[in-house]
Amino acid sequence: MCNFCCKFAAKFIVCIKMASIKERISALQAQVEGMKANNSKELEELRLKLLSKKGEVGALMDEFKSLQKEEKAQWGAIVNQVRQSIETRFNELKEQINAQADTAAEHLDLTRTPDSIELGTRHPLSLVREEIIDIFSRIGFTVADGPEVEDDRHVFGMLNFAPEHPARDMQDTFFIEKQEGIQSPDDILLRTHTSSVQTRVMTSQQPPIRVLCPGRVYRNEAVSARAHCFFHQVEGLYIDKNVSFADLREVLLYFAKEMFGGDTQIRLRPSYFPFTEPSAEMDISCNICGGKGCAFCKNTGWVEILGCGMVDPNVLESCGIDSKVYTGYAFGMGVERIANLKYRVKDLRLFSENDVRFLRQFESC
Ligand code: DAH
């Protein structure tokens, strides 16, 4: 290319560059007014689009740098002005958004107590069970556990129920059907009382034994306000040398007073259970009428709360405890019965229906 051509070409390129700078400048000038951002995210998008190194202002500056000296002098002020007006507008927007964030932060009261999390309440039967355990644990009883699915031996046999003993009919039992192809004993059932845990404890440890056995029991009964096919019991067992019926009476009196109040009285009526001899049922003075007589106690002034007695020597022997050396007492009570008396719940079914309006009422009683 000749000298002339070179100069011409250079001028031509400069002209093109100038045209594109002009375009860029007017495009940017047009944008300034329309620059908008509603939040910091949009503001950042704007910054990236216009002010970052690879943004539109950056591109303008790159182009500006490649101009000849004279053009630079000619356009420098305008390019700067455009850049500044974009930066000023950007800063204005930034301030606005920060101010909005400040007022939002002013409304944020960090000292405010947080909204409370709605907690569940403990089931009334759990509360009563825990209270029973607490009362007896203060005089040395510990908790023992046993299976709900039991065999005949632990529920009846070892507790002195003879094979044809009519006492077995006292409890309508759910038997577990044998499954074809699975080898299992014939006599598996759902325990009908927590006295079965006595036999488990006595066969696994030697006296002194002082345990409480809380748990769920099952009986084949039609569900009504007064009966249910499952309910809860707490069994107590104390075996040592020289344990007497007087000890049993004292412990039960202590329990009744702790559970129902210091004025509560007890009375023991002779009864029959295959696993205790002698056996008794215990009433407490009606805690609703104070013993004067009301509908709840059927005007007798007394309500029955548990069965008890001295552990039958046959039971001790069947569990491997020497009945000539040791004696003991046992008692068993229904948790629902105690809860009925304590909370005056008339319908047993309420305890297993899981209606939170009912369940919520007890925690602070
Ligand atoms: N197991 C008896 C029942 O379910 C309650 C009972 C009575 C337990 C007398 C005892 C007892 O330990 O001595 O009705």
Coordinates of C-alpha atoms and ligand atoms in Angstrom, one line a residue:
M1 CA 0.0 0.0 0.0
C2 CA 1.4 3.4 -0.9
N3 CA 1.9 6.1 1.7
F4 CA -1.3 7.9 0.6
C5 CA -3.3 4.8 0.8
C6 CA -1.9 4.0 4.2
K7 CA -2.9 7.4 5.6
F8 CA -6.3 7.1 4.0
A9 CA -6.8 3.6 5.4
A10 CA -5.8 4.9 8.9
K11 CA -8.2 7.8 8.7
F12 CA -10.9 5.4 7.5
I13 CA -10.3 3.2 10.5
V14 CA -10.4 6.2 12.8
C15 CA -13.6 7.3 11.2
I16 CA -15.1 3.9 11.9
K17 CA -13.9 3.9 15.4
M18 CA -15.3 7.3 16.0
A19 CA -18.6 6.2 14.6
S20 CA -18.8 3.3 17.0
I21 CA -17.7 5.4 20.0
K22 CA -20.4 7.9 19.2
E23 CA -22.9 5.1 19.0
R24 CA -21.8 3.7 22.2
I25 CA -21.9 7.1 23.9
S26 CA -25.4 7.9 22.7
A27 CA -26.6 4.4 23.6
L28 CA -25.2 4.8 27.1
Q29 CA -26.5 8.3 27.5
A30 CA -29.9 7.0 26.6
Q31 CA -29.7 4.4 29.3
V32 CA -28.8 6.7 32.1
E33 CA -32.4 7.9 32.7
G34 CA -33.8 4.5 32.4
M35 CA -31.4 2.9 34.9
K36 CA -33.6 1.1 37.5
A37 CA -33.1 -1.4 40.3
N38 CA -35.7 -2.5 42.9
N39 CA -33.4 -4.5 45.0
S40 CA -29.7 -5.3 45.6
K41 CA -30.0 -8.2 43.2
E42 CA -31.2 -6.0 40.3
L43 CA -28.5 -3.4 41.3
E44 CA -25.8 -6.0 41.0
E45 CA -27.1 -7.1 37.6
L46 CA -27.0 -3.4 36.5
R47 CA -23.4 -3.1 37.8
L48 CA -22.3 -6.2 35.9
K49 CA -24.0 -4.9 32.7
L50 CA -22.7 -1.4 32.8
L51 CA -19.8 -0.8 35.2
S52 CA -17.9 -4.1 35.4
K53 CA -14.7 -4.5 33.4
K54 CA -16.6 -6.5 30.8
G55 CA -19.6 -4.2 30.9
E56 CA -20.6 -1.5 28.5
V57 CA -18.7 1.4 30.1
G58 CA -15.6 -0.9 30.2
A59 CA -16.0 -1.5 26.4
L60 CA -16.3 2.2 25.8
M61 CA -13.1 2.9 27.8
D62 CA -11.3 0.2 25.8
E63 CA -12.4 1.7 22.6
F64 CA -11.4 5.2 23.8
K65 CA -7.9 4.0 24.8
S66 CA -7.3 2.8 21.2
L67 CA -8.1 6.3 19.7
Q68 CA -5.4 8.7 18.4
K69 CA -4.2 11.5 20.6
E70 CA -6.3 14.2 18.9
E71 CA -9.5 12.1 19.1
K72 CA -8.8 11.4 22.7
A73 CA -8.6 15.1 23.4
Q74 CA -11.8 15.6 21.5
W75 CA -13.8 12.8 23.1
G76 CA -12.2 12.4 26.5
A77 CA -14.4 14.9 28.3
I78 CA -17.6 13.4 26.8
V79 CA -16.6 9.8 27.6
N80 CA -15.8 10.8 31.1
Q81 CA -19.1 12.6 31.5
V82 CA -21.0 9.6 30.3
R83 CA -19.1 7.3 32.6
Q84 CA -19.6 9.6 35.5
S85 CA -23.3 10.1 34.9
I86 CA -23.7 6.3 34.9
E87 CA -21.7 6.0 38.1
T88 CA -23.7 8.8 39.7
R89 CA -27.0 7.2 38.8
F90 CA -25.8 3.8 39.9
N91 CA -24.8 5.3 43.3
E92 CA -28.1 7.0 43.7
L93 CA -29.9 3.7 43.1
K94 CA -27.5 2.0 45.6
E95 CA -28.4 4.6 48.3
Q96 CA -32.1 4.2 47.7
I97 CA -31.9 0.4 48.0
N98 CA -29.7 0.7 51.1
A99 CA -32.2 3.1 52.7
Q100 CA -35.0 0.7 52.0
A101 CA -33.0 -2.1 53.6
D102 CA -32.3 0.1 56.6
T103 CA -36.0 0.8 57.2
A104 CA -36.7 -2.9 56.9
A105 CA -33.9 -3.6 59.4
E106 CA -35.3 -0.9 61.7
H107 CA -38.6 -2.9 61.8
L108 CA -36.7 -6.0 62.6
D109 CA -36.8 -6.2 66.4
L110 CA -34.0 -8.6 67.4
T111 CA -35.0 -8.4 71.0
R112 CA -38.6 -9.6 70.3
T113 CA -39.5 -13.0 71.9
P114 CA -39.8 -15.4 69.0
D115 CA -43.1 -16.9 68.2
S116 CA -43.6 -19.8 70.5
I117 CA -43.3 -23.3 69.0
E118 CA -46.4 -25.2 69.8
L119 CA -45.4 -28.1 72.0
G120 CA -47.4 -31.2 72.5
T121 CA -48.4 -32.2 76.0
R122 CA -47.9 -35.5 77.8
H123 CA -50.6 -38.0 77.7
P124 CA -52.7 -38.1 80.9
L125 CA -51.9 -41.8 81.3
S126 CA -48.2 -41.1 80.9
L127 CA -48.5 -38.4 83.6
V128 CA -50.3 -40.8 86.0
R129 CA -47.9 -43.7 85.3
E130 CA -44.9 -41.4 85.9
E131 CA -46.5 -40.2 89.1
I132 CA -47.1 -43.7 90.3
I133 CA -43.4 -44.6 89.5
D134 CA -42.2 -41.5 91.2
I135 CA -44.1 -42.2 94.4
F136 CA -42.8 -45.8 94.6
S137 CA -39.3 -44.9 93.5
R138 CA -39.0 -42.7 96.6
I139 CA -39.2 -45.8 98.7
G140 CA -36.8 -47.9 96.7
F141 CA -38.8 -49.4 93.9
T142 CA -37.2 -49.7 90.5
V143 CA -38.9 -50.2 87.1
A144 CA -38.9 -53.6 85.4
D145 CA -40.1 -54.4 81.9
G146 CA -41.5 -57.4 80.2
P147 CA -43.0 -58.4 76.8
E148 CA -46.6 -57.6 75.8
V149 CA -46.6 -60.8 73.7
E150 CA -46.2 -63.5 76.2
D151 CA -46.5 -67.2 76.7
D152 CA -49.2 -68.9 78.9
R153 CA -46.6 -69.9 81.4
H154 CA -45.6 -66.4 82.4
V155 CA -49.1 -65.0 82.3
F156 CA -50.9 -67.9 84.0
G157 CA -48.9 -71.1 84.7
M158 CA -46.2 -69.8 86.9
L159 CA -48.7 -67.5 88.7
N160 CA -50.5 -70.5 90.1
F161 CA -53.4 -70.6 87.6
A162 CA -54.1 -74.4 87.4
P163 CA -54.6 -75.6 83.8
E164 CA -58.4 -76.0 84.3
H165 CA -58.5 -73.3 87.0
P166 CA -61.7 -71.3 86.7
A167 CA -59.7 -68.1 87.4
R168 CA -58.3 -68.4 83.8
D169 CA -61.9 -67.5 82.7
M170 CA -61.7 -64.3 84.7
Q171 CA -59.6 -62.9 81.8
D172 CA -60.7 -63.2 78.3
T173 CA -57.4 -63.6 76.4
F174 CA -56.3 -62.7 72.9
F175 CA -54.3 -65.7 71.7
I176 CA -51.9 -65.3 68.9
E177 CA -52.6 -67.7 66.0
K178 CA -49.8 -70.0 64.9
Q179 CA -48.6 -69.1 61.4
E180 CA -48.2 -71.9 58.9
G181 CA -44.7 -72.8 58.2
I182 CA -43.3 -70.8 61.2
Q183 CA -42.2 -72.8 64.2
S184 CA -43.6 -71.3 67.4
P185 CA -45.1 -72.3 70.7
D186 CA -48.8 -73.0 70.8
D187 CA -49.5 -70.8 73.8
I188 CA -48.5 -67.3 72.7
L189 CA -50.9 -64.6 73.8
L190 CA -51.2 -60.9 74.6
R191 CA -50.6 -60.5 78.3
T192 CA -53.8 -59.9 80.2
H193 CA -52.0 -58.4 83.2
T194 CA -48.6 -57.0 84.1
S195 CA -48.4 -59.7 86.9
S196 CA -46.6 -61.6 84.1
V197 CA -43.6 -59.4 84.6
Q198 CA -43.4 -60.6 88.2
T199 CA -42.5 -64.1 86.9
R200 CA -39.9 -62.7 84.5
V201 CA -38.3 -60.7 87.3
M202 CA -38.4 -63.6 89.9
T203 CA -36.9 -66.1 87.5
S204 CA -34.1 -63.7 86.6
Q205 CA -33.0 -62.4 90.0
Q206 CA -32.9 -63.4 93.6
P207 CA -34.4 -61.4 96.5
P208 CA -34.4 -58.7 97.7
I209 CA -36.6 -57.7 94.8
R210 CA -38.5 -54.4 94.8
V211 CA -39.9 -53.6 91.4
L212 CA -42.7 -51.8 89.7
C213 CA -43.9 -53.1 86.3
P214 CA -45.8 -50.6 84.3
G215 CA -47.2 -51.6 80.9
R216 CA -50.1 -52.2 78.5
V217 CA -52.3 -55.2 78.8
Y218 CA -55.0 -56.7 76.5
R219 CA -58.3 -58.3 77.2
N220 CA -60.9 -59.5 74.8
E221 CA -63.6 -57.1 75.8
A222 CA -66.1 -55.0 73.9
V223 CA -65.0 -51.4 73.9
S224 CA -67.3 -49.1 75.9
A225 CA -67.1 -46.1 78.3
R226 CA -66.1 -48.5 81.1
A227 CA -64.1 -51.2 79.4
H228 CA -61.5 -51.4 76.7
C229 CA -59.6 -54.2 74.8
F230 CA -56.4 -52.6 75.9
F231 CA -55.5 -50.6 79.0
H232 CA -52.5 -50.0 81.3
Q233 CA -51.5 -51.4 84.6
V234 CA -48.7 -50.9 87.1
E235 CA -47.7 -54.0 89.1
G236 CA -45.7 -53.9 92.3
L237 CA -43.6 -56.7 93.8
Y238 CA -41.5 -56.8 96.9
I239 CA -39.8 -60.0 98.0
D240 CA -37.4 -60.3 100.9
K241 CA -37.0 -62.0 104.3
N242 CA -39.8 -61.3 106.8
V243 CA -42.1 -59.2 104.5
S244 CA -45.5 -59.1 106.1
F245 CA -49.1 -58.0 105.2
A246 CA -48.6 -55.1 107.5
D247 CA -45.7 -53.9 105.3
L248 CA -48.0 -54.1 102.3
R249 CA -50.7 -52.1 104.0
E250 CA -48.3 -49.4 105.1
V251 CA -46.9 -49.0 101.6
L252 CA -50.3 -48.8 100.0
L253 CA -51.5 -46.2 102.5
Y254 CA -48.4 -44.2 101.7
F255 CA -49.2 -44.5 98.0
A256 CA -52.8 -43.5 98.4
K257 CA -51.9 -40.4 100.5
E258 CA -49.2 -39.3 98.0
M259 CA -51.5 -39.9 95.0
F260 CA -54.8 -38.5 96.3
G261 CA -53.9 -36.3 99.2
G262 CA -53.0 -36.6 102.9
D263 CA -56.6 -37.1 104.1
T264 CA -57.1 -40.2 102.0
Q265 CA -58.0 -43.3 103.8
I266 CA -57.7 -46.9 102.6
R267 CA -59.5 -50.1 103.4
L268 CA -58.6 -53.7 102.4
R269 CA -61.3 -56.2 101.6
P270 CA -60.6 -59.9 101.4
S271 CA -60.6 -61.1 97.8
Y272 CA -59.1 -63.9 95.6
F273 CA -56.3 -64.0 93.1
P274 CA -54.5 -67.3 92.3
F275 CA -51.1 -65.7 92.7
T276 CA -51.6 -64.2 96.2
E277 CA -52.6 -65.7 99.5
P278 CA -54.1 -63.9 101.3
S279 CA -55.5 -61.6 98.7
A280 CA -57.3 -58.3 99.0
E281 CA -58.8 -55.4 97.1
M282 CA -58.0 -51.9 98.2
D283 CA -60.5 -49.1 98.3
I284 CA -59.7 -45.5 99.0
S285 CA -62.0 -43.0 100.5
C286 CA -63.8 -41.3 97.6
N287 CA -61.7 -38.4 96.6
I288 CA -64.7 -36.7 94.9
C289 CA -67.1 -36.5 97.8
G290 CA -64.5 -36.9 100.5
G291 CA -66.1 -40.1 101.7
K292 CA -69.6 -38.7 102.3
G293 CA -71.1 -40.6 99.4
C294 CA -71.8 -39.5 95.8
A295 CA -72.8 -41.0 92.4
F296 CA -69.1 -41.8 91.7
C297 CA -68.7 -44.0 94.7
K298 CA -72.3 -45.2 94.5
N299 CA -72.9 -43.6 97.8
T300 CA -70.5 -45.9 99.6
G301 CA -67.8 -43.3 100.2
W302 CA -65.2 -45.8 98.9
V303 CA -63.8 -46.5 95.5
E304 CA -61.7 -49.6 94.6
I305 CA -58.3 -48.9 93.1
L306 CA -56.2 -52.1 93.2
G307 CA -55.7 -55.7 93.9
C308 CA -53.0 -57.0 96.2
G309 CA -51.8 -59.8 98.5
M310 CA -48.9 -61.8 99.8
V311 CA -47.2 -63.7 97.0
D312 CA -48.4 -67.3 97.0
P313 CA -45.6 -69.7 98.1
N314 CA -46.4 -71.7 94.9
V315 CA -45.5 -68.7 92.8
L316 CA -42.2 -68.2 94.6
E317 CA -41.3 -71.8 94.2
S318 CA -42.3 -71.9 90.5
C319 CA -40.0 -69.0 89.9
G320 CA -37.1 -70.6 91.8
I321 CA -37.3 -68.6 95.1
D322 CA -37.2 -70.5 98.4
S323 CA -40.6 -69.8 100.0
K324 CA -39.3 -71.0 103.4
V325 CA -36.8 -68.2 103.4
Y326 CA -38.6 -65.4 101.6
T327 CA -42.0 -63.9 101.6
G328 CA -43.3 -61.0 99.6
Y329 CA -46.3 -58.9 98.6
A330 CA -47.6 -57.8 95.2
F331 CA -50.2 -55.3 94.1
G332 CA -51.6 -54.3 90.7
M333 CA -53.5 -51.3 89.7
G334 CA -55.1 -49.9 86.5
V335 CA -53.6 -46.6 85.3
E336 CA -56.9 -45.6 83.6
R337 CA -58.7 -46.2 86.9
I338 CA -56.3 -43.9 88.8
A339 CA -56.5 -41.3 86.0
N340 CA -60.4 -41.5 86.1
L341 CA -60.3 -40.7 89.8
K342 CA -57.6 -38.0 89.5
Y343 CA -59.0 -36.2 86.5
R344 CA -62.6 -37.3 86.7
V345 CA -62.7 -38.7 83.2
K346 CA -65.8 -40.7 82.8
D347 CA -65.3 -42.3 79.4
L348 CA -62.2 -44.6 79.1
R349 CA -62.3 -44.3 75.3
L350 CA -61.1 -40.7 75.5
F351 CA -57.7 -41.9 76.5
S352 CA -57.0 -43.7 73.2
E353 CA -58.8 -41.5 70.8
N354 CA -56.0 -39.0 70.5
D355 CA -58.2 -35.9 70.4
V356 CA -55.7 -33.1 71.2
R357 CA -58.5 -30.9 72.7
F358 CA -58.8 -33.6 75.4
L359 CA -55.2 -34.4 75.7
R360 CA -54.1 -30.8 76.1
Q361 CA -55.9 -30.4 79.4
F362 CA -53.7 -32.4 81.7
E363 CA -50.1 -31.3 81.7
S364 CA -50.6 -28.6 84.3
C365 CA -53.2 -30.4 86.5
Ligands
DAH1 N1 -53.2 -59.0 88.0 C1 -54.5 -58.5 88.6 C2 -55.4 -58.1 87.6 O1 -55.1 -57.9 86.4 C3 -54.2 -57.4 89.5 C4 -53.5 -57.8 90.8 C5 -54.1 -58.3 91.8 C6 -52.1 -57.8 90.8 C7 -53.5 -58.7 93.0 C8 -51.4 -58.3 91.9 C9 -52.1 -58.7 93.0 O2 -50.1 -58.3 92.0 O3 -51.5 -59.1 94.1 O4 -56.6 -57.9 87.8

